[in-house]
PDB file of C-alpha atoms and ligand atoms in Angstrom:
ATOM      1  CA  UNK A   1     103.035 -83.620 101.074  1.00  0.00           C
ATOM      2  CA  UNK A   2     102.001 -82.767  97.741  1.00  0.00           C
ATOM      3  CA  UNK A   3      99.031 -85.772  97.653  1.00  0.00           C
ATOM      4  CA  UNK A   4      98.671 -86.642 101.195  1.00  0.00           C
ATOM      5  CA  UNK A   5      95.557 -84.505 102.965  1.00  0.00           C
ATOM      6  CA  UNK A   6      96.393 -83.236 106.214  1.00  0.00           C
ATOM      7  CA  UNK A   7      93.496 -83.928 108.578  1.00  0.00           C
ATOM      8  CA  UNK A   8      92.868 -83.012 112.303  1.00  0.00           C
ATOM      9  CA  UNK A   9      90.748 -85.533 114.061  1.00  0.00           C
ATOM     10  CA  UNK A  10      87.071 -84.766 113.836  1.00  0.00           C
ATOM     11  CA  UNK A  11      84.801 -84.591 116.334  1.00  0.00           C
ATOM     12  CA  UNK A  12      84.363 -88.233 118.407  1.00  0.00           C
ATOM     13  CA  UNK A  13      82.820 -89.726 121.006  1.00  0.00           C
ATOM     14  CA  UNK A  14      84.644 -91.136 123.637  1.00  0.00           C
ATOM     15  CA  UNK A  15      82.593 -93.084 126.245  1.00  0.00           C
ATOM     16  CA  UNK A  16      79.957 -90.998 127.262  1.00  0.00           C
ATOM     17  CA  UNK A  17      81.943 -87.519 126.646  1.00  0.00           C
ATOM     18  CA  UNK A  18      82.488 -85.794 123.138  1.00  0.00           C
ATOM     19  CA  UNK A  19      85.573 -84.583 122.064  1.00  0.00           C
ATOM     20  CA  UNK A  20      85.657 -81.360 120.612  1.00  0.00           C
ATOM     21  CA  UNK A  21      89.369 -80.828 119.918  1.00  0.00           C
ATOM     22  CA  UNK A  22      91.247 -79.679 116.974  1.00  0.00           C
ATOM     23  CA  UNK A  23      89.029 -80.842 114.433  1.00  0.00           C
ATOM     24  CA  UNK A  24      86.331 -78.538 115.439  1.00  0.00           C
ATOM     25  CA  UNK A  25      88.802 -75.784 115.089  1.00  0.00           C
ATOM     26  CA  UNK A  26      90.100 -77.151 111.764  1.00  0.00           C
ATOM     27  CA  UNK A  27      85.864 -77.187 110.249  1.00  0.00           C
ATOM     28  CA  UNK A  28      85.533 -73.859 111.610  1.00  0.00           C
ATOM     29  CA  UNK A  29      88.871 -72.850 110.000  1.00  0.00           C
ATOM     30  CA  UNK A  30      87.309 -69.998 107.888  1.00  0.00           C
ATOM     31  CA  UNK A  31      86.569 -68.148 111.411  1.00  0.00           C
ATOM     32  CA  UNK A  32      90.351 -68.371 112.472  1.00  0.00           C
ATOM     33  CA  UNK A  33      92.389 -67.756 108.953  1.00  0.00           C
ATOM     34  CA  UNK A  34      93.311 -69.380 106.217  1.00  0.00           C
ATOM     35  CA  UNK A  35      96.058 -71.054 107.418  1.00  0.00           C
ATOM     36  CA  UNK A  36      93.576 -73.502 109.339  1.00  0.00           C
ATOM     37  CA  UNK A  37      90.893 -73.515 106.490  1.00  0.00           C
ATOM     38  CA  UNK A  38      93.998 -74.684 104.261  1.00  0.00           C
ATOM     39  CA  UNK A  39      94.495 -77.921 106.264  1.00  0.00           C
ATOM     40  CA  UNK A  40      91.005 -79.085 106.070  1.00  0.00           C
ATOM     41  CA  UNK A  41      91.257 -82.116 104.921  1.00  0.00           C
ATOM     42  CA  UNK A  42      89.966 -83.348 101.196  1.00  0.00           C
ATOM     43  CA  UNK A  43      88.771 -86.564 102.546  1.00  0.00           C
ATOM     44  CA  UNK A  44      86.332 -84.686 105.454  1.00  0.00           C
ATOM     45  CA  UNK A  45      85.642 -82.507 101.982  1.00  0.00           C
ATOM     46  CA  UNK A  46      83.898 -85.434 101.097  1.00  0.00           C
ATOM     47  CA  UNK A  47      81.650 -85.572 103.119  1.00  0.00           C
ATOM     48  CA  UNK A  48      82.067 -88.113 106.291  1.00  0.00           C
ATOM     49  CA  UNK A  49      85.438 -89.342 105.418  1.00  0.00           C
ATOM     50  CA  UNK A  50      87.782 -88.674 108.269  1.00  0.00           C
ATOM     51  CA  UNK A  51      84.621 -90.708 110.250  1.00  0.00           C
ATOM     52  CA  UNK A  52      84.054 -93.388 108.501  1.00  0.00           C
ATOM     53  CA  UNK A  53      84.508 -96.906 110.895  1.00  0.00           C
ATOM     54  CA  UNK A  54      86.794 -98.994 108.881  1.00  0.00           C
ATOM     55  CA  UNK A  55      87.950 -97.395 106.337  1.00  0.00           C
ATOM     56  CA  UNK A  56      90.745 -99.380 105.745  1.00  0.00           C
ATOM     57  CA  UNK A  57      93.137 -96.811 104.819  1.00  0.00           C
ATOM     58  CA  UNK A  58      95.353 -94.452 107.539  1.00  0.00           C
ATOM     59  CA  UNK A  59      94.256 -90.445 107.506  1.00  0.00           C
ATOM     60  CA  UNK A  60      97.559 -88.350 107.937  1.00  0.00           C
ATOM     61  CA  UNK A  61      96.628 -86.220 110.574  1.00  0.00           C
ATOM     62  CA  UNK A  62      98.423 -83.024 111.634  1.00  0.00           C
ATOM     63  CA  UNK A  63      97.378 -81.302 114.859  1.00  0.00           C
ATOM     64  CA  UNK A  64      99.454 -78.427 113.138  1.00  0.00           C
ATOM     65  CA  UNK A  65      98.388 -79.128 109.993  1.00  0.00           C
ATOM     66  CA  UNK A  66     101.882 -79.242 108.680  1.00  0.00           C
ATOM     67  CA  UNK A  67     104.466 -81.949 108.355  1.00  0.00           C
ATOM     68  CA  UNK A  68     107.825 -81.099 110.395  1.00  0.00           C
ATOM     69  CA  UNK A  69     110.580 -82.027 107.630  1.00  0.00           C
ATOM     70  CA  UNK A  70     113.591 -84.139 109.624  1.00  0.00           C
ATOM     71  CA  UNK A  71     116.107 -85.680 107.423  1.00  0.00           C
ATOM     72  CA  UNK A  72     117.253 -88.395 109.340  1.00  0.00           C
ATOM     73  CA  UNK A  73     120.995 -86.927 109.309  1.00  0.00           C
ATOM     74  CA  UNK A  74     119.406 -84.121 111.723  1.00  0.00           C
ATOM     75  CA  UNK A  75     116.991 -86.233 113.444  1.00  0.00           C
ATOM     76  CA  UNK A  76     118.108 -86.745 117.027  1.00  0.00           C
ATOM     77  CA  UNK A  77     116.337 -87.834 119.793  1.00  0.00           C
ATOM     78  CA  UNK A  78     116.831 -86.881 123.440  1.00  0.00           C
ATOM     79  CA  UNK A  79     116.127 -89.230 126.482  1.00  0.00           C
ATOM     80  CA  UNK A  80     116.451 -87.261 129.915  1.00  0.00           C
ATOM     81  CA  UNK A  81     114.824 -86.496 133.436  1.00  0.00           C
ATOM     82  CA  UNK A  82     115.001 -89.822 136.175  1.00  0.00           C
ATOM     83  CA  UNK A  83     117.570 -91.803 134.160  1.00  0.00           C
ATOM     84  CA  UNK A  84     120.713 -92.756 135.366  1.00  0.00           C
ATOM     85  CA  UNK A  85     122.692 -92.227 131.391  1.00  0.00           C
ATOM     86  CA  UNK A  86     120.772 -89.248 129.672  1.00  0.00           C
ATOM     87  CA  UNK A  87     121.506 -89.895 126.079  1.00  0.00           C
ATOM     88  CA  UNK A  88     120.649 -88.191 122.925  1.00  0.00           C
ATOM     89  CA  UNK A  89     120.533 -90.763 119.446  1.00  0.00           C
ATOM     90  CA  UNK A  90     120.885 -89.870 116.515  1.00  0.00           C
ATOM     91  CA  UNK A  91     118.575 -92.154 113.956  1.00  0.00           C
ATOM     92  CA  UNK A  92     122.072 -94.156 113.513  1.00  0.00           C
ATOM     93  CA  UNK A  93     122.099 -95.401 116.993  1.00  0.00           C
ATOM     94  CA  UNK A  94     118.684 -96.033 117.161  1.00  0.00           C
ATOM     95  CA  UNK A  95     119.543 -98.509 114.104  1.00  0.00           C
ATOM     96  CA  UNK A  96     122.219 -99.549 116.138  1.00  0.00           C
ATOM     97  CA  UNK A  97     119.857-101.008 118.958  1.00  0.00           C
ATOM     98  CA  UNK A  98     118.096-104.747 118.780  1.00  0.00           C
ATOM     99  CA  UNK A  99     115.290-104.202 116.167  1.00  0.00           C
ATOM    100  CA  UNK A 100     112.063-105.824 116.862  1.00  0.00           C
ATOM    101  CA  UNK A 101     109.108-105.898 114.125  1.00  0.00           C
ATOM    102  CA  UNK A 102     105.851-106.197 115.291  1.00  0.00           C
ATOM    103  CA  UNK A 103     102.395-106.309 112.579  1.00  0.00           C
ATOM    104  CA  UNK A 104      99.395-104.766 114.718  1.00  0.00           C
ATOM    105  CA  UNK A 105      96.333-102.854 113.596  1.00  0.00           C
ATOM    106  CA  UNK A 106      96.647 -99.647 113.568  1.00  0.00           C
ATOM    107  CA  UNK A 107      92.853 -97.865 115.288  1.00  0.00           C
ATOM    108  CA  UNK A 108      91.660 -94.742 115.551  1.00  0.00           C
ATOM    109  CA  UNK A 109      89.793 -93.641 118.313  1.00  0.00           C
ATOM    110  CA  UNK A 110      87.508 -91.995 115.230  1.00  0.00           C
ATOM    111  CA  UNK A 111      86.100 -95.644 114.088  1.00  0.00           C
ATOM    112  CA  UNK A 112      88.880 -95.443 110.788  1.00  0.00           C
ATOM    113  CA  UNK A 113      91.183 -98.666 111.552  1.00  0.00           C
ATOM    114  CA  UNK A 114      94.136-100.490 109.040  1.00  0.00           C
ATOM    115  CA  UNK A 115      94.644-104.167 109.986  1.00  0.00           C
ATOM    116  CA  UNK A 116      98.156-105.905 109.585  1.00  0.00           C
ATOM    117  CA  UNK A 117     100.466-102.581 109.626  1.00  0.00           C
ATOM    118  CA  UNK A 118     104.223-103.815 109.494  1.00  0.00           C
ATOM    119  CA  UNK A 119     106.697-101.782 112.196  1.00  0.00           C
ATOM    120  CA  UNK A 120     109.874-102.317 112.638  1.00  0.00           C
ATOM    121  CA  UNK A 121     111.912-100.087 115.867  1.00  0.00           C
ATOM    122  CA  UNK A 122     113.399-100.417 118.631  1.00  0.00           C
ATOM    123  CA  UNK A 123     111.154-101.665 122.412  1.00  0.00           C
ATOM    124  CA  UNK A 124     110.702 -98.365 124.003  1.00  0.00           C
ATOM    125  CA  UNK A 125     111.323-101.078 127.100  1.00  0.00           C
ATOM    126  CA  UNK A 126     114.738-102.061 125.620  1.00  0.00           C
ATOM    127  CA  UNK A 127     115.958 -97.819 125.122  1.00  0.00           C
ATOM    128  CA  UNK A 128     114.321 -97.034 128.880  1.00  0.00           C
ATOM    129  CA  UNK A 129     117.046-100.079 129.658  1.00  0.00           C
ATOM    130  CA  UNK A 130     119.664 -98.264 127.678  1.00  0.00           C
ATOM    131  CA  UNK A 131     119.462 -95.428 129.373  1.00  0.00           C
ATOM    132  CA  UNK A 132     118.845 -96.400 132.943  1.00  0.00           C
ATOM    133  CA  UNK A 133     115.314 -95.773 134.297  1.00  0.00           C
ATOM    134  CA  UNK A 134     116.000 -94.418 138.171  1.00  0.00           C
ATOM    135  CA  UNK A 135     113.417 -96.180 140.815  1.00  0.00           C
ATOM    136  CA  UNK A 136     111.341 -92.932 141.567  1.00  0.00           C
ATOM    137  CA  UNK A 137     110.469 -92.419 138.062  1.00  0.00           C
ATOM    138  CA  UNK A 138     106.145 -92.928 137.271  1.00  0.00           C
ATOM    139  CA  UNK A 139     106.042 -91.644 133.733  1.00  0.00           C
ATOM    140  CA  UNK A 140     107.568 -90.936 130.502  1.00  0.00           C
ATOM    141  CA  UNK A 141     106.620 -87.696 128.566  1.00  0.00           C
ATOM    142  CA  UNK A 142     107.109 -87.045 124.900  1.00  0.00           C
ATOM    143  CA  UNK A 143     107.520 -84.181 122.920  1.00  0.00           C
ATOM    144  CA  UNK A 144     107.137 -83.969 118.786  1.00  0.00           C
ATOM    145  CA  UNK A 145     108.825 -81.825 116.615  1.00  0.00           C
ATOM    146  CA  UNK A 146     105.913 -80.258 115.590  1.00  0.00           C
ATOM    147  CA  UNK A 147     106.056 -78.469 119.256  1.00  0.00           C
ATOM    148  CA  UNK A 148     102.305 -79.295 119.681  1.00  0.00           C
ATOM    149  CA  UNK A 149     101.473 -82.815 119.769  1.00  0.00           C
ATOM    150  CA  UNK A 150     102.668 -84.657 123.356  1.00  0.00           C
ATOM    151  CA  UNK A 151     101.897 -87.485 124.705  1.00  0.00           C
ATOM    152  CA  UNK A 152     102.571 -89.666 128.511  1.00  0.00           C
ATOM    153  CA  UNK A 153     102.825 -93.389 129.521  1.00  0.00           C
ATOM    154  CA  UNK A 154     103.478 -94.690 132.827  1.00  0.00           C
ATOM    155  CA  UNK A 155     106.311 -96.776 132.842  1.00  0.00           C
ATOM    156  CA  UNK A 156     104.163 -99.965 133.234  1.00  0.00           C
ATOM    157  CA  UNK A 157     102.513 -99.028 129.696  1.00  0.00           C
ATOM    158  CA  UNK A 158     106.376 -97.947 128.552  1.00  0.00           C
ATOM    159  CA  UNK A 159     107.289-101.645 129.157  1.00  0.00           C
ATOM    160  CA  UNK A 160     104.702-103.501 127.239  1.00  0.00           C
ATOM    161  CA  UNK A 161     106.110-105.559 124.660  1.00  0.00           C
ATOM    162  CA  UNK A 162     104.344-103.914 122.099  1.00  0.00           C
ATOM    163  CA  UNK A 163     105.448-100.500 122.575  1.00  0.00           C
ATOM    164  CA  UNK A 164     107.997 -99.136 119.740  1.00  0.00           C
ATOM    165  CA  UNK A 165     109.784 -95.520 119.045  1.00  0.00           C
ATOM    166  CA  UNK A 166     109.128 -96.843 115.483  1.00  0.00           C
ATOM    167  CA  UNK A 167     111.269 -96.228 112.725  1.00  0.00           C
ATOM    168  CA  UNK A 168     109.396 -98.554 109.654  1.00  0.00           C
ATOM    169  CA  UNK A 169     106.238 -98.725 109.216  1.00  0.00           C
ATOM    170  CA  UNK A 170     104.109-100.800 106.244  1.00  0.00           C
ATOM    171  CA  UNK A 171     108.111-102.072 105.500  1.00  0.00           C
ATOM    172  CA  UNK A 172     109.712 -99.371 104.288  1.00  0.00           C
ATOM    173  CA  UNK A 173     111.154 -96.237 106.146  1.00  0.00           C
ATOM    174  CA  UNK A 174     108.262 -93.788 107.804  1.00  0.00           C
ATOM    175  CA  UNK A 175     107.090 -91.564 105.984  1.00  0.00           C
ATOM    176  CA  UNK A 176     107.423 -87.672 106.563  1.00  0.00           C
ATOM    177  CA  UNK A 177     103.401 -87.770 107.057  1.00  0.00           C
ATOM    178  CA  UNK A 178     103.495 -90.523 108.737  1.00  0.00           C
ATOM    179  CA  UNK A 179     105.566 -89.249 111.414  1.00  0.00           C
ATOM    180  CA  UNK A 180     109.549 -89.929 110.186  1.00  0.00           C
ATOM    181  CA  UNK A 181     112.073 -90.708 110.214  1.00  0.00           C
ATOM    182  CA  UNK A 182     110.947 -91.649 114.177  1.00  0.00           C
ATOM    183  CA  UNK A 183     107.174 -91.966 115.745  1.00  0.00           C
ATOM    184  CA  UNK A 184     105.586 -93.871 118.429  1.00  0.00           C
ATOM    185  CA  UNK A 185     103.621 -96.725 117.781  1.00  0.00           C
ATOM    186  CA  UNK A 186     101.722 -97.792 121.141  1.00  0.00           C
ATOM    187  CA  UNK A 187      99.477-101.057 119.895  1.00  0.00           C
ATOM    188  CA  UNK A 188      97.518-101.581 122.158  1.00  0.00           C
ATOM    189  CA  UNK A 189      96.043 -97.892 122.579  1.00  0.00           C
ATOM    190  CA  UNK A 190      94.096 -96.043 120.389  1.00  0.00           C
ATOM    191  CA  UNK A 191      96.107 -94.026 117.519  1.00  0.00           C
ATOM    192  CA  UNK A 192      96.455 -90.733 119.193  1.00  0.00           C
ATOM    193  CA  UNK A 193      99.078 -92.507 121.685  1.00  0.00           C
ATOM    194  CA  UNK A 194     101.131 -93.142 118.581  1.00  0.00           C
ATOM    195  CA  UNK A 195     103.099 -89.276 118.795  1.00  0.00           C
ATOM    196  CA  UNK A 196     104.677 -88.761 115.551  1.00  0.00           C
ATOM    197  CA  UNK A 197     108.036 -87.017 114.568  1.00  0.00           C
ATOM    198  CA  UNK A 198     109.439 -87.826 118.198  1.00  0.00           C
ATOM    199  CA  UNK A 199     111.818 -85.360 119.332  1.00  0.00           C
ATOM    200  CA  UNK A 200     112.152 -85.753 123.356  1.00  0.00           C
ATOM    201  CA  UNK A 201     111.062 -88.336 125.674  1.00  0.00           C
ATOM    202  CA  UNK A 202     111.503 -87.034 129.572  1.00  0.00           C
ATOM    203  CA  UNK A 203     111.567 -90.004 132.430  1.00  0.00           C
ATOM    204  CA  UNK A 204     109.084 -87.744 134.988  1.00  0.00           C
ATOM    205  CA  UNK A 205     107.999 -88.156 138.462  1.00  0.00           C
ATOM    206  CA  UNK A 206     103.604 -88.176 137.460  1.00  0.00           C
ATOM    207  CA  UNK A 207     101.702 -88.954 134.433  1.00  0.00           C
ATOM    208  CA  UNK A 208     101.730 -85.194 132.484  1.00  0.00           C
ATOM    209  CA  UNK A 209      98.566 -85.776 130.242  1.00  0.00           C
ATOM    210  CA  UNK A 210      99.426 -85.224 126.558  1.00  0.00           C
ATOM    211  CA  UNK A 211      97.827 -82.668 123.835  1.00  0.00           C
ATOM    212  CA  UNK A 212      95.061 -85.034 123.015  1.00  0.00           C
ATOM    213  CA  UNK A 213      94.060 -85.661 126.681  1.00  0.00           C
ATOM    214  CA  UNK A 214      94.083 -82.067 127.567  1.00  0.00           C
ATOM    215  CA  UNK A 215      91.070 -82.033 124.828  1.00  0.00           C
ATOM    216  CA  UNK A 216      88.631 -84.992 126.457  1.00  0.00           C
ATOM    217  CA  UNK A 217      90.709 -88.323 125.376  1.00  0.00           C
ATOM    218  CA  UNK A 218      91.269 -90.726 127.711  1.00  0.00           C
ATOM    219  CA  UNK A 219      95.024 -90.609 129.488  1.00  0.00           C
ATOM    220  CA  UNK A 220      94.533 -94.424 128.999  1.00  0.00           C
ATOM    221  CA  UNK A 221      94.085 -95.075 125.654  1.00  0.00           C
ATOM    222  CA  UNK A 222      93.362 -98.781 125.498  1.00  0.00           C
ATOM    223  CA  UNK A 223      91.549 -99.830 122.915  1.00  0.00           C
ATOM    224  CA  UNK A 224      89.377-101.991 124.821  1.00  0.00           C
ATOM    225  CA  UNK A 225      88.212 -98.825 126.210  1.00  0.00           C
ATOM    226  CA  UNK A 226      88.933 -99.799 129.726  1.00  0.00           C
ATOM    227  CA  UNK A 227      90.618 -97.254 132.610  1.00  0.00           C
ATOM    228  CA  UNK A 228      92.979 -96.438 135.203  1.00  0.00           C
ATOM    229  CA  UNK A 229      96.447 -95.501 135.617  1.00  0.00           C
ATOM    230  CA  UNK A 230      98.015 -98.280 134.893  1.00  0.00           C
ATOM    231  CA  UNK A 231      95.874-101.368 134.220  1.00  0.00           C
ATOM    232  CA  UNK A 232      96.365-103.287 130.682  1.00  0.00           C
ATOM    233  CA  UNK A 233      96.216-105.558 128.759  1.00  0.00           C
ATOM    234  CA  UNK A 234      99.077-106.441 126.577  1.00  0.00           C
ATOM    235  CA  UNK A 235      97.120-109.354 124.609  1.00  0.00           C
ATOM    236  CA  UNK A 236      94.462-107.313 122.935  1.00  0.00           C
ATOM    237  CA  UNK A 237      97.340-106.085 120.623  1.00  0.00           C
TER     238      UNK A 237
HETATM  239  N1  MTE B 301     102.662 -85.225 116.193  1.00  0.00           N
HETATM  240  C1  MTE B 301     101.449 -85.767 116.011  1.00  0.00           C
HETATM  241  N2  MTE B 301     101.286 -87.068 116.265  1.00  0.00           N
HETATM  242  C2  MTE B 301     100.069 -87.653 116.107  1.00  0.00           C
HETATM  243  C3  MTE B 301      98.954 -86.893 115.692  1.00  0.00           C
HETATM  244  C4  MTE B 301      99.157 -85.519 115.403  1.00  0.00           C
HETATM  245  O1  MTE B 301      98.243 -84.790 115.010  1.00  0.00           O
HETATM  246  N3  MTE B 301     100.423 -84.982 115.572  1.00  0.00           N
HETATM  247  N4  MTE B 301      97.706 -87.479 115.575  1.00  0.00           N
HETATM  248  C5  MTE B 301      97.500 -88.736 116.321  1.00  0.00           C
HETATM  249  C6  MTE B 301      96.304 -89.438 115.914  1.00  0.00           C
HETATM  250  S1  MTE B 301      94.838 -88.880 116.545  1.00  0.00           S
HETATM  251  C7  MTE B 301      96.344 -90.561 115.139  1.00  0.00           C
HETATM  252  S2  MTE B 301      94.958 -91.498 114.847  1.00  0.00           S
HETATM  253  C8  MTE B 301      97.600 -90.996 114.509  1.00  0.00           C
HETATM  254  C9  MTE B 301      97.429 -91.025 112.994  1.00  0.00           C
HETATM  255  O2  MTE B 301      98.622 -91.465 112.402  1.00  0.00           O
HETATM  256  P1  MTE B 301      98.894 -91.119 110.886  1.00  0.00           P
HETATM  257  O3  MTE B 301      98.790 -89.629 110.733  1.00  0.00           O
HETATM  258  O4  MTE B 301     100.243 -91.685 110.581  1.00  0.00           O
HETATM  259  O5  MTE B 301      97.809 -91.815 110.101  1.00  0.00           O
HETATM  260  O6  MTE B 301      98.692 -90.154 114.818  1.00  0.00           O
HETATM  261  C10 MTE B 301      98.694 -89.672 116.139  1.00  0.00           C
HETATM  262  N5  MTE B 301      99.928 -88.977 116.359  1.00  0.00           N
HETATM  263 MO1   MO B 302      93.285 -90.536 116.047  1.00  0.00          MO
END
């Protein structure tokens, strides 16, 4: 990660509550250790970087402010819970399944937002059909290999055709900081529903709100900043 800054998401507002999540803890780093202080970023160093609207460029955030290393010989990732074929892929049988490329923005909910990102994975709907989604399931957890970050859709928002477990991004393989060799991309939400370095996703019975929702974000995450469990609206993508 030699040139890549590791930020935590600064303090936002979203709708009429403010968030004040990691990137609180990161600024006040100096107070917990250096560890923390370490993974301030250089662009918040800057001044207002990491909240500038539109800055045209992605930040690499890191709610651990390190970047899990996964060669994508190791990588593996497990489907389980209410599914009638629990199935473990490696990144070779991810390859394996129908590809489909989709070029969205990419929006934080911090105002920072890259237009016409490239991604190429497989549907999340087309794996939850590989595996066998069982008729009492509600919602799908995920779990990152940097054992903090998680994340939830229902399986409405699972099944939008703009949902990938993402394996390019900008047209070449993800990056490490990005979130390889395997992330979420979820278009139509704000950024923090796009979970990077997925390890597990678990077919559940209720909506388990992620890391990012346990600190003020929305469970929904549309980017049209509307609400409810499982409303959307696939064409704002
Ligand atoms: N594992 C993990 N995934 C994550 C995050 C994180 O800190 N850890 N940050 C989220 C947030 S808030 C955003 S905006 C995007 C940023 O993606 P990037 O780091 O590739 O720019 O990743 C999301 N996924
Ligand atoms: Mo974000």
């Amino acid at each position: 990660m030699a040139n890549e800054s590791v930020n935590r998401e600064p303090r936002v507002a979203v709708g009429r509550r403010f968030f004040l999540g990691a990137g609180v803890l990161g600024a006040l780093g100096v107070v917990f250790g250096g560890r923390v202080q370490n993974t301030v970023s250089n662009s918040l160093g800057t001044g207002l970087g990491g909240i500038l609207p539109f800055g045209d460029r992605f930040r690499y955030y890191s709610i651990t402010g390190t970047y899990p290393k996964i060669t994508k010989k190791k990588y593996r990732l497990e489907v389980s819970g209410l599914v009638d074929r629990p199935t473990t892929f490696t990144f070779d049988d991810l390859q394996a399944l129908p590809a489909t490329e989709l070029t969205k923005a990419f929006q934080c909910v911090t105002g920072w937002r890259v237009p016409d990102v490239q991604w190429r994975g497989v549907l999340l709907a087309d794996l939850l059909r590989h595996v066998g989604v069982q008729p009492n399931a509600v919602a799908l957890s995920f779990e990152s290999y940097d054992g903090a970050d998680t994340e939830s859709l229902t399986i409405d928002q699972a099944n939008l055709p703009n949902v990938l477990v993402a394996y390019e991004m900008l047209g070449a393989p993800v990056t490490r900081a990005h979130g390889g060799p395997v992330r979420l991309f979820v278009a139509p939400m704000y950024g923090y529903k796009s979970l990077k370095w997925l390890s597990a996703i678990r077919v559940v019975d209720r909506v388990q709100p992620g890391y990012w929702e346990q600190n003020g974000y929305p469970v929904n995450g549309w980017i049209d900043g509307t609400t409810g469990p499982t409303n959307h609206n696939p064409q704002l993508a």
